[in-house]
Short mmCIF file of C-alpha atoms and ligand atoms in Angstrom, two decimals:
data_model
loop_
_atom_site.label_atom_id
_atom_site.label_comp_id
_atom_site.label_asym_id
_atom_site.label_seq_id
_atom_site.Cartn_x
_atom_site.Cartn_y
_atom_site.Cartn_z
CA UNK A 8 0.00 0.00 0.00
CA UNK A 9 2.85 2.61 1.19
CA UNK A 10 4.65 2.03 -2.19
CA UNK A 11 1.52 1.96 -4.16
CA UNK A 12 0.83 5.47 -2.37
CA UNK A 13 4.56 7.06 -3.04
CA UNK A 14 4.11 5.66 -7.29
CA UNK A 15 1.18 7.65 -7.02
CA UNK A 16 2.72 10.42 -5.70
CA UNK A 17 5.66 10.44 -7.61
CA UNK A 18 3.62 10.64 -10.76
CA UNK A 19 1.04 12.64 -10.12
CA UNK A 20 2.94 15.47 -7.64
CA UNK A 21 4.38 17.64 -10.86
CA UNK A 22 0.79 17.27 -12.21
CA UNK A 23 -1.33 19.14 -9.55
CA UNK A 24 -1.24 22.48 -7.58
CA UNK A 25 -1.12 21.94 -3.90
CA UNK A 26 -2.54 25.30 -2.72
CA UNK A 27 -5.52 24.79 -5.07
CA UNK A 28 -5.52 21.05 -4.15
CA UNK A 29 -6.34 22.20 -0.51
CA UNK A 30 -8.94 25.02 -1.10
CA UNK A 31 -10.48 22.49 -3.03
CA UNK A 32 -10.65 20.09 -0.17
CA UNK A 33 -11.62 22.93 2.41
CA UNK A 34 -14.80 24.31 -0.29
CA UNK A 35 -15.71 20.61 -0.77
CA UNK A 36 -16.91 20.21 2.84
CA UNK A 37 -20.02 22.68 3.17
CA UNK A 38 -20.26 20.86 -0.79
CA UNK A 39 -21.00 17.82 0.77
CA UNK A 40 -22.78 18.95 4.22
CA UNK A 41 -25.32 21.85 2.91
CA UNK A 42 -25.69 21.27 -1.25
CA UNK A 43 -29.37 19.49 -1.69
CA UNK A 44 -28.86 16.74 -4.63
CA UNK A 45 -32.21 15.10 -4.10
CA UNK A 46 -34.05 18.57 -4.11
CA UNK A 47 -33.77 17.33 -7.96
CA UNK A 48 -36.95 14.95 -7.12
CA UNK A 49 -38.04 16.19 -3.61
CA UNK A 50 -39.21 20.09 -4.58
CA UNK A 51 -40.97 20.55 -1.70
CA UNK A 52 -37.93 21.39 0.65
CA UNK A 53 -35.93 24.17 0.66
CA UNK A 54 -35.72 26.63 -2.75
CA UNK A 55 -32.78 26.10 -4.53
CA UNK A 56 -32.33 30.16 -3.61
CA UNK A 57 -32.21 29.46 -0.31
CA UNK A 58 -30.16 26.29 -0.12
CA UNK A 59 -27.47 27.85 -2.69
CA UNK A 60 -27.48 31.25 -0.40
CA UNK A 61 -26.87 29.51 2.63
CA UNK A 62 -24.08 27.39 0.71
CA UNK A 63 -22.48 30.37 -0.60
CA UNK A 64 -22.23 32.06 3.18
CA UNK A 65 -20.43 28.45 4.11
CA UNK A 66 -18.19 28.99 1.06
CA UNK A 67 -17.13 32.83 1.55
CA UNK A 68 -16.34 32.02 5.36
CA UNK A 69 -13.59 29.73 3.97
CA UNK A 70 -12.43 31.79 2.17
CA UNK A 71 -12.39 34.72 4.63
CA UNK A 72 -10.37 32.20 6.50
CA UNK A 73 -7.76 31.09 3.99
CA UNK A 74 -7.49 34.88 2.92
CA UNK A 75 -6.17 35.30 6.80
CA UNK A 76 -4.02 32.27 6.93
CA UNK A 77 -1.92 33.81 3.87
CA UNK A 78 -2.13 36.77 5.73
CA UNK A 79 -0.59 35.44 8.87
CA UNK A 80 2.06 33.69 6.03
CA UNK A 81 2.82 37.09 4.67
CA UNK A 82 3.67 38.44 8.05
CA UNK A 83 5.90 35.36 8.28
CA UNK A 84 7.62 36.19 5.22
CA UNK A 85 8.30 39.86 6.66
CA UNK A 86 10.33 38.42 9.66
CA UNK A 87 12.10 35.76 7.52
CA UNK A 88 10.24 32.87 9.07
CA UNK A 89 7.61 31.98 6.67
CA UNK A 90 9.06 28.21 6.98
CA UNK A 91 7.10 28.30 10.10
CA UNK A 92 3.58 29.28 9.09
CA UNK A 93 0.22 27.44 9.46
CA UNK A 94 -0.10 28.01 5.70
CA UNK A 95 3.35 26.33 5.59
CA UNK A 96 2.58 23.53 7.32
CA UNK A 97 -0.73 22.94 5.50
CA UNK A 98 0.40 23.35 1.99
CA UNK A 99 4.63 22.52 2.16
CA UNK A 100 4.85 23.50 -1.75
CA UNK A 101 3.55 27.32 -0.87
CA UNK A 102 6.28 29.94 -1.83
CA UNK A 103 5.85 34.02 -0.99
CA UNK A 104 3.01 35.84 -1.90
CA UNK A 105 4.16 39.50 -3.23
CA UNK A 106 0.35 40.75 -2.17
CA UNK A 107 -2.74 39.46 -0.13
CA UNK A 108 -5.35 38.12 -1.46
CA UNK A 109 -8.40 39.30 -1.60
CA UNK A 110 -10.22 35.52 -1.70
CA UNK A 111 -13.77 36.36 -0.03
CA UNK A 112 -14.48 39.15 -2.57
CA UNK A 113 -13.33 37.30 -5.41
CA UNK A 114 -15.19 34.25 -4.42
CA UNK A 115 -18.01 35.91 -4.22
CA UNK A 116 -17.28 38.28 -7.71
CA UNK A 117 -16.88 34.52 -9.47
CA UNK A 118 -20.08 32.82 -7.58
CA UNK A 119 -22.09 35.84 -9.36
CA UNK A 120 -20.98 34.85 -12.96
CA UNK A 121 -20.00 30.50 -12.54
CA UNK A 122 -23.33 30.01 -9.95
CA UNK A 123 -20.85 28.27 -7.72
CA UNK A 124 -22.90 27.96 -5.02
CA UNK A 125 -26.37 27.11 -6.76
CA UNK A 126 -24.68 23.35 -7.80
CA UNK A 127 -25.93 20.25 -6.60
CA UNK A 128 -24.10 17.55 -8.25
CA UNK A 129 -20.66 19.28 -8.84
CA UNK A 130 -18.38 20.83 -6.26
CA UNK A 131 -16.77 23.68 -6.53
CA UNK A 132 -13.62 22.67 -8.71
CA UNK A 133 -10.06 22.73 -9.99
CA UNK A 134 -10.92 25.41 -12.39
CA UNK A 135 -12.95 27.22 -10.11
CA UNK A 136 -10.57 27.70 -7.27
CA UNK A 137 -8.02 28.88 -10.13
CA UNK A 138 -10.19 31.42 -11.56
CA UNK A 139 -11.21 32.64 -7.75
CA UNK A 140 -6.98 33.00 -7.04
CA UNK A 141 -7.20 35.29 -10.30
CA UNK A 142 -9.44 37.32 -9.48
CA UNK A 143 -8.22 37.57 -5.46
CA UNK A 144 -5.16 38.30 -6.83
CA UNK A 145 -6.10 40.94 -9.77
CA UNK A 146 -8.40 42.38 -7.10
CA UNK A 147 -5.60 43.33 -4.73
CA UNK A 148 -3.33 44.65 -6.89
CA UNK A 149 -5.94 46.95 -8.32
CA UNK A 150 -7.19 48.42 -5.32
CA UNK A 151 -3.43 48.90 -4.04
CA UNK A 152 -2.50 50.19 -7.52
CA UNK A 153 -1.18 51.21 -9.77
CA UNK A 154 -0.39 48.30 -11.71
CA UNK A 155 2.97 48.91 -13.22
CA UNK A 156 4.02 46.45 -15.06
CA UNK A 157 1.67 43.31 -17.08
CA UNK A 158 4.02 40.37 -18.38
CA UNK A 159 2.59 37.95 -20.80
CA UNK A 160 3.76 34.44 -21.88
CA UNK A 161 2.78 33.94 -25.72
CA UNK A 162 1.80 30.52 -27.05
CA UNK A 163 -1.84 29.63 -25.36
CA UNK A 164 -1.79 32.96 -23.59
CA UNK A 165 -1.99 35.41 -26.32
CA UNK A 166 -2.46 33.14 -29.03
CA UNK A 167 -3.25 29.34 -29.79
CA UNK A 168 -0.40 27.29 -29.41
CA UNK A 169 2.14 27.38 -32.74
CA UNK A 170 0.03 30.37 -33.75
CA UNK A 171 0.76 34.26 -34.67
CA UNK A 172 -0.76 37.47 -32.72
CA UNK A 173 -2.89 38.46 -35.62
CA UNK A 174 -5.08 41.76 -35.93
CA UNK A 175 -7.90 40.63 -35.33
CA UNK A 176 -7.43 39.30 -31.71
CA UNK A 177 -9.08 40.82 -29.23
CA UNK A 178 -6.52 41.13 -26.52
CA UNK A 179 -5.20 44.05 -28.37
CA UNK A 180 -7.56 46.41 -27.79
CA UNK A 181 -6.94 45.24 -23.81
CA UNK A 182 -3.26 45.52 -23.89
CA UNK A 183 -3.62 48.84 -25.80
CA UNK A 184 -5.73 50.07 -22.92
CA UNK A 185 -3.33 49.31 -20.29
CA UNK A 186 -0.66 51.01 -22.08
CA UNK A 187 -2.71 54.00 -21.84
CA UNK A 188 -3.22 53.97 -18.57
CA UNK A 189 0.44 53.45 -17.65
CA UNK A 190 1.13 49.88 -17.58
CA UNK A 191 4.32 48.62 -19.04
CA UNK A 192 4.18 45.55 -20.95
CA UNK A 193 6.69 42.70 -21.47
CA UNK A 194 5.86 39.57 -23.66
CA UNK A 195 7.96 36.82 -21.96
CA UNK A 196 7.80 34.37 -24.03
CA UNK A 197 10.44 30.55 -24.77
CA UNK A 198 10.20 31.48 -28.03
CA UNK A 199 13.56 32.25 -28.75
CA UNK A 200 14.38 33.88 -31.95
CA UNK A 201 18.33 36.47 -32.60
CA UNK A 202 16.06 38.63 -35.19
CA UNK A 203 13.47 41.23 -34.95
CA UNK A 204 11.94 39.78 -38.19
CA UNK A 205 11.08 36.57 -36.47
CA UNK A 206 9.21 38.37 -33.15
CA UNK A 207 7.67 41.00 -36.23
CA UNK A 208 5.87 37.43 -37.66
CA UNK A 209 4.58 36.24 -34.45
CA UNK A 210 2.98 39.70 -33.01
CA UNK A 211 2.67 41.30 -35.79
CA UNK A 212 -0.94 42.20 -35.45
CA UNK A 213 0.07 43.77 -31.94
CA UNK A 214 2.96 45.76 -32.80
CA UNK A 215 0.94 47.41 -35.83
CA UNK A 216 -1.36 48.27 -34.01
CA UNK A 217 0.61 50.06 -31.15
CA UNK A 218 2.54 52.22 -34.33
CA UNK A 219 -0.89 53.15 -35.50
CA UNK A 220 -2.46 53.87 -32.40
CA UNK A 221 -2.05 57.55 -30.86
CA UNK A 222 -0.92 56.32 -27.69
CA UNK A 223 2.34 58.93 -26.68
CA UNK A 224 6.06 57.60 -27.75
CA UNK A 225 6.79 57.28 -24.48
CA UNK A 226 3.90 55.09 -24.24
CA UNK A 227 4.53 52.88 -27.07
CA UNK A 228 8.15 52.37 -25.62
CA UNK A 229 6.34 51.06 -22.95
CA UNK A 230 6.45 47.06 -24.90
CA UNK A 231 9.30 45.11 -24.81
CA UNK A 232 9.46 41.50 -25.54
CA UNK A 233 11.80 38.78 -23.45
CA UNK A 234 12.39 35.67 -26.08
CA UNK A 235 13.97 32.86 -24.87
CA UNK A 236 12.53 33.27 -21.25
CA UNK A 237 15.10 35.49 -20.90
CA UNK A 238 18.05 36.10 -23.24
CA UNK A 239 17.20 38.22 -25.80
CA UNK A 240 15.52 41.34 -24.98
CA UNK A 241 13.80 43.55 -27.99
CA UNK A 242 11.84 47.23 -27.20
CA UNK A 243 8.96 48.59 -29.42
CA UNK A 244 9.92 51.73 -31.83
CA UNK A 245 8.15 52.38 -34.54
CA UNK A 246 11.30 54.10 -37.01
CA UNK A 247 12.53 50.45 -36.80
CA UNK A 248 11.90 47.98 -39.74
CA UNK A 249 9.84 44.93 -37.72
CA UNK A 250 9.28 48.04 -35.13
CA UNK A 251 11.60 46.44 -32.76
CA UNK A 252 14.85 47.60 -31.82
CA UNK A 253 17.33 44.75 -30.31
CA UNK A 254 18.55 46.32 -26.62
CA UNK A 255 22.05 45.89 -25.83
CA UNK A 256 22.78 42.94 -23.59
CA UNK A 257 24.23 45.36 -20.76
CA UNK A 258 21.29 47.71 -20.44
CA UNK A 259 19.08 44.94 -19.54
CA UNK A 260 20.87 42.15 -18.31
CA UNK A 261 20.84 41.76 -14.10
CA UNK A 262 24.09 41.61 -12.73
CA UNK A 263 23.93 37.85 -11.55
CA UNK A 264 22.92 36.97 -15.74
CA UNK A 265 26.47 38.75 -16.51
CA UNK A 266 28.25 36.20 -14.35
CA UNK A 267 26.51 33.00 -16.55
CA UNK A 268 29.65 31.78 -18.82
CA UNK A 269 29.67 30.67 -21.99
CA UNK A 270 31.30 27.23 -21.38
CA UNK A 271 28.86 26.61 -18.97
CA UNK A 272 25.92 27.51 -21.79
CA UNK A 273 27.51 24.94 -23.71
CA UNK A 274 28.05 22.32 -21.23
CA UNK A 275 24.72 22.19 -20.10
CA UNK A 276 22.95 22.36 -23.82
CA UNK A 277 25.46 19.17 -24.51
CA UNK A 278 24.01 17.42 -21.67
CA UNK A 279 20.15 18.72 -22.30
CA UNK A 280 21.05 17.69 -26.07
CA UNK A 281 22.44 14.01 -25.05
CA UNK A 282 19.44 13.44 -23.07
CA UNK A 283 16.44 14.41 -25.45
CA UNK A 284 18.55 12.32 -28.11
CA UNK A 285 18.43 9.29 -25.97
CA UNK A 286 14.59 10.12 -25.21
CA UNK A 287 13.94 10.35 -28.58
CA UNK A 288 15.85 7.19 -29.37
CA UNK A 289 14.27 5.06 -27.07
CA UNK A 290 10.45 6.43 -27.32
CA UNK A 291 10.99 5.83 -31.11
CA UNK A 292 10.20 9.68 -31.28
CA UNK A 293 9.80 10.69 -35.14
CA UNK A 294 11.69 14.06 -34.21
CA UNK A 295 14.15 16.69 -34.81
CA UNK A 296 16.56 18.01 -32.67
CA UNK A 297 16.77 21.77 -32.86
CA UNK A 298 20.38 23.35 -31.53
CA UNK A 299 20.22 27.21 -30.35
CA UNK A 300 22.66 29.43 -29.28
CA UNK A 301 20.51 29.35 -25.66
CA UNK A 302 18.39 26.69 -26.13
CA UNK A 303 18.09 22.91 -27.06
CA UNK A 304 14.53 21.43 -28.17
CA UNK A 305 13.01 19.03 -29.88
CA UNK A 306 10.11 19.44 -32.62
CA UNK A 307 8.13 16.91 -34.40
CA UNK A 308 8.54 15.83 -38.21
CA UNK A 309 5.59 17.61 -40.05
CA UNK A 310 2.52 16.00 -39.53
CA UNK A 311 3.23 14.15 -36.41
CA UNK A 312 1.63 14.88 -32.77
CA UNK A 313 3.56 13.65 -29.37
CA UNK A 314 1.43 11.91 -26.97
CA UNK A 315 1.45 14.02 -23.49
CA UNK A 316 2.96 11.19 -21.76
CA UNK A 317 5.57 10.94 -23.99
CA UNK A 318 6.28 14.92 -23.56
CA UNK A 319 5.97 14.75 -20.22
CA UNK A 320 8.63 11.35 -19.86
CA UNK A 321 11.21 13.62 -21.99
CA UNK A 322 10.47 16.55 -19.90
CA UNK A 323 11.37 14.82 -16.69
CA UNK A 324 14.17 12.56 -17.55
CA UNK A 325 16.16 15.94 -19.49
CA UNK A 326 14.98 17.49 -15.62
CA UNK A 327 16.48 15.01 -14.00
CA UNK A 328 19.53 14.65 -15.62
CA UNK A 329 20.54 18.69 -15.54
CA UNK A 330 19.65 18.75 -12.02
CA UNK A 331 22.24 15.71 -11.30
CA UNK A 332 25.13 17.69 -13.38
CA UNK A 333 26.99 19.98 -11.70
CA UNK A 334 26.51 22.78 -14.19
CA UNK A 335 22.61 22.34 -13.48
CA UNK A 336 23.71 23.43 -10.20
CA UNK A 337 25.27 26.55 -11.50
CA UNK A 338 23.10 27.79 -14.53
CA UNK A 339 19.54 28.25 -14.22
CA UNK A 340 17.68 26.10 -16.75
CA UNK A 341 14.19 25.49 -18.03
CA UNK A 342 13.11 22.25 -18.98
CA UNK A 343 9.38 22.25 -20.70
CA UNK A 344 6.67 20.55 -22.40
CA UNK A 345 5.46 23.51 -24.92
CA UNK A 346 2.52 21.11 -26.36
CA UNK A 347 3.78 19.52 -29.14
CA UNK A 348 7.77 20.33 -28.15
CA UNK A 349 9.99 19.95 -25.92
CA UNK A 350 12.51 22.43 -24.99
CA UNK A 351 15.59 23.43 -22.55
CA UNK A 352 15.96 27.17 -22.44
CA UNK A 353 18.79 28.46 -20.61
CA UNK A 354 17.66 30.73 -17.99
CA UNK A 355 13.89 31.06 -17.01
CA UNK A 356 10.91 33.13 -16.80
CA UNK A 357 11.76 34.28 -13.28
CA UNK A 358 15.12 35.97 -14.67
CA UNK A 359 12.72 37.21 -17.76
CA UNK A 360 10.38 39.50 -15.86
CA UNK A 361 13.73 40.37 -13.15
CA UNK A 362 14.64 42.05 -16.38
CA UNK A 363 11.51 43.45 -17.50
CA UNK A 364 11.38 45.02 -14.17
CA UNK A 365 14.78 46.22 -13.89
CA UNK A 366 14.94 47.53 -17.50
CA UNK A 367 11.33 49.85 -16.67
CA UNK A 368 13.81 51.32 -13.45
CA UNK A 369 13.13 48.70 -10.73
CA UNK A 370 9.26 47.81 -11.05
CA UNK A 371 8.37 45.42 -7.59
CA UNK A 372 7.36 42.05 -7.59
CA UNK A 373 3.81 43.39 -6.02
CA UNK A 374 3.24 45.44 -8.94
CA UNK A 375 4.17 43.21 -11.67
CA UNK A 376 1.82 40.38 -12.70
CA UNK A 377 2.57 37.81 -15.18
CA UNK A 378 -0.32 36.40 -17.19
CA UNK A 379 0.80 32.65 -18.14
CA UNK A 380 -0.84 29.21 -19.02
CA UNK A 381 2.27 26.83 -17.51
CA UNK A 382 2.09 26.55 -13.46
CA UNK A 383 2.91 23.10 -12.61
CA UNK A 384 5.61 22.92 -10.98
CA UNK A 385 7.53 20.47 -13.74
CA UNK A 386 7.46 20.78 -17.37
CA UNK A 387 6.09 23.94 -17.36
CA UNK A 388 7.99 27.67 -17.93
CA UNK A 389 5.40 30.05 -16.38
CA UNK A 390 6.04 28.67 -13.27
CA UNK A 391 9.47 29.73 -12.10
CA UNK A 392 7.37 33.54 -13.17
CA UNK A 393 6.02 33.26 -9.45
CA UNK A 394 9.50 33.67 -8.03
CA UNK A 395 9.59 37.47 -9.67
CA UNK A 396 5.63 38.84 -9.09
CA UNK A 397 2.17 37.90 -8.41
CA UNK A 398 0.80 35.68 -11.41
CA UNK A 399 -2.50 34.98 -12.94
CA UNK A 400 -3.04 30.98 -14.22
CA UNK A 401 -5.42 31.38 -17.80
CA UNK A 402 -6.41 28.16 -19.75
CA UNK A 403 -6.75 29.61 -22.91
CA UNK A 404 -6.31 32.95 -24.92
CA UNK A 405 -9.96 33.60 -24.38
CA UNK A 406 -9.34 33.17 -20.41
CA UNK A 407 -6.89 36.25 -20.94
CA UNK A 408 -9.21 38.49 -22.57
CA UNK A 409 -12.18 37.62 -19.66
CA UNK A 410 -9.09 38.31 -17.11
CA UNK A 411 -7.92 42.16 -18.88
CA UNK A 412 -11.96 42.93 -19.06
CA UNK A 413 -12.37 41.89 -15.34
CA UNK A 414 -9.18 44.05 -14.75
CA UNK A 415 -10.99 46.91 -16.45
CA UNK A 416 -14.58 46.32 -14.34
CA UNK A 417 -12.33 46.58 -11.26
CA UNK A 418 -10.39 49.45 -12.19
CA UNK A 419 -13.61 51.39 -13.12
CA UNK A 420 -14.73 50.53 -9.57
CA UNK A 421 -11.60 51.60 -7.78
CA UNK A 422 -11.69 54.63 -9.49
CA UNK A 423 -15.10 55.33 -8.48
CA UNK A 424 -14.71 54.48 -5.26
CA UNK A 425 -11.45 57.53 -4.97
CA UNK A 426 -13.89 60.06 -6.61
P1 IMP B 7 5.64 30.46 -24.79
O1 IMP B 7 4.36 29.75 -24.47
O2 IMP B 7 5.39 31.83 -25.34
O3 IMP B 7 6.60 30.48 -23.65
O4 IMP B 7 6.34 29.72 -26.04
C1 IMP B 7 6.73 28.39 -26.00
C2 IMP B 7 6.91 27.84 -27.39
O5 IMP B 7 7.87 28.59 -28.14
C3 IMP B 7 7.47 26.44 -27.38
O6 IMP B 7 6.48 25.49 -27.17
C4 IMP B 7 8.11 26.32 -28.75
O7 IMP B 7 7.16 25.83 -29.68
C5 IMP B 7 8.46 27.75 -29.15
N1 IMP B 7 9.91 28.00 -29.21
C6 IMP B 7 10.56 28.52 -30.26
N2 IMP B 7 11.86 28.69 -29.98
C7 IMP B 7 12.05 28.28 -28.73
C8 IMP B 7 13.21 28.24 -27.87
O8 IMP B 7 14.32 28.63 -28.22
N3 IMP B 7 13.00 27.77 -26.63
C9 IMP B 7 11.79 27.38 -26.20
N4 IMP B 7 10.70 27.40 -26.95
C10 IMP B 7 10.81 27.85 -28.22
MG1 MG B 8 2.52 29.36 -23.04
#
């Protein structure tokens, strides 16, 4: 049974979030004591207003709760002893949190539009509890605002996977808007091209639309984009051909980056390289290996689709393997499942938005958020994100829109609320 358990464990740990893991568990008690299933065919008790306002009061006192127990963590973190916290103890994976959370209102801002509380048959869930953390978190750094600086990943947060930022997506009207009202913007993206042209191709429908909007030139130098998680570093400007100028490596690089040698680059894209070519042996992977200058991947021959297990398998082992070498010890590395690739980027999107903030004259973690669609904690390059600033978990590029416009409805009421 024990080893049973720690297969189960092993396999599965990279695969789920704990915090949201335990909210779930905490929301899916007054689930089970106070939701009314066999109201279905008994109509005659309580309404199903009644029973689902009732249920919702259970649900917001949890939250209210769990809103003070990262609270009480935060104070923690401000005398150095957050390894000692109830929330700590509860949920060993938790890291800092660069703001509090604002989890009864949001709750209660996503009950009104996903009817949380009016279910019978289906507790509140894994997407649920995500989308409430959004909006906690979205919530508190709008009312403590402003919002300086909005980081966004690219493939499934912008744009479907393998696709291009084209004009007609609506998150550019969004991003435009935040420009305009002072946000800086960095795309942090893996994608990791040397030339303009190739970040021109991708966001093209973006970047024309920032040269024809009349948003101030200080404004529209407010976009830079991080490829490669974080090793190439190119700033908006529209007297540019691909509007985007190339910024020299020592006006944006942090001062710990400038120490990262080049025959440790090498040495660890040998080993990352050794590894996916023994995956891709072994699996009987019909694949390509693709060598960068900061990066090592692996892409499928047209036409084909990798299973997610097998991703996943080549994920871990290259993992693995880096963090057994001793220049895995030295360089920071990203190992990731992009979908239908695999990649190791050297660096990751922690160091990205360090830069991003450092480049825009020191922005804070709790007034940066990154906007990504990769949070588990293996295989995925949005994650390491939550080291630098508060972070918002979308599913899709559609989740991203519904996150800027809920941004917008909270704004408005902030700004009411200071008239
Ligand atoms: P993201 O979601 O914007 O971080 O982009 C990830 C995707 O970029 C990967 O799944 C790859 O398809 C693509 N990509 C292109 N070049 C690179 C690279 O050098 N490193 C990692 N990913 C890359
Ligand atoms: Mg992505």
């Amino acid at each position: 049974m024990t080893t049973r358990y720690r297969v189960e464990y092993a396999l599965k740990t990279h695969r789920r979030d704990q915090l949201i893991e335990w909210i779930k568990g905490l929301l899916a008690v007054p689930f089970v004591l106070h939701s009314q299933p066999t109201a279905v065919f008994e109509p005659e008790g309580e309404s199903v207003d009644a029973t689902a306002t009732r249920t919702q009061r259970r649900y917001a006192e949890i939250m209210r709760d769990v809103e003070d127990i990262v609270n009480d963590h935060i104070t923690h973190q401000q005398t150095g002893t957050q390894h000692r916290s109830k929330l700590k103890l509860l949920v060993p994976s938790v890291a800092n949190f660069f703001t509090p959370l604002a989890l009864h209102d949001a709750f209660i801002w996503q009950d009104q539009r996903r009817f949380i509380s009016m279910r019978r048959f289906v507790p509140p869930s894994f997407n649920d509890v995500r989308l409430i953390l959004n909006t906690a978190q979205v919530m508190s750094l709008i009312r403590n605002g402003p919002l300086e600086l909005v980081t966004f990943d690219g493939d499934v947060t912008l744009y479907n996977d393998g696709q291009c930022l084209t004009p007609e997506n609506p998150v550019i009207p969004r991003i435009l808007k935040l420009m305009r009202n002072g946000s800086k913007i960095g795309i942090v993206t893996a994608a990791g091209y040397t030339e303009a042209h190739k970040y021109y191709e991708r966001l093209y429908g973006l970047l024309d639309a920032i040269y024809a909007s009349d948003l101030p030139q200080s404004a529209k130098q407010g976009l830079i984009i991080m490829g490669g998680e974080s090793n190439y570093c190119f700033r908006f400007d529209g007297n540019v051909p691909d509007m985007l100028k190339l910024v020299p490596k020592q006006e944006w690089l942090l001062k710990e980056m400038v120490l990262w040698e080049e025959s440790d680059i090498t040495a660890l894209l040998d080993i990352a390289e050794a590894s996916l070519r023994d995956t891709v042996k072994n699996m009987r992977m019909d694949a390509t290996i693709v060598r960068k200058e900061r990066a090592v991947g692996i892409i499928p021959q047209p036409g084909n689709k990798f299973c997610r297990e097998t991703l996943e398998e080549t994920v871990l082992i290259a993992q693995k393997i880096l963090e057994m070498s001793e220049v895995g010890n030295r360089l920071p590395f990203c190992a990731f499942n992009g979908g239908n690739d695999v990649f190791v980027d050297i660096g990751d999107k922690s160091w990205g938005v360090l830069a991003c903030q450092q480049f825009f004259g020191g922005i804070e973690g709790s007034k940066t958020l990154h906007v990504g669609d990769q949070f588990l904690s293996a295989g995925a390059n949005d994650f390491k994100a939550r080291l630098a600033c508060t972070t918002a978990w979308i599913a899709n590029p559609t989740e991203t829109v519904q996150l800027l416009d809920e941004m917008a409805e909270l704004e408005e009421i902030q700004q009411r609320k200071l008239r």
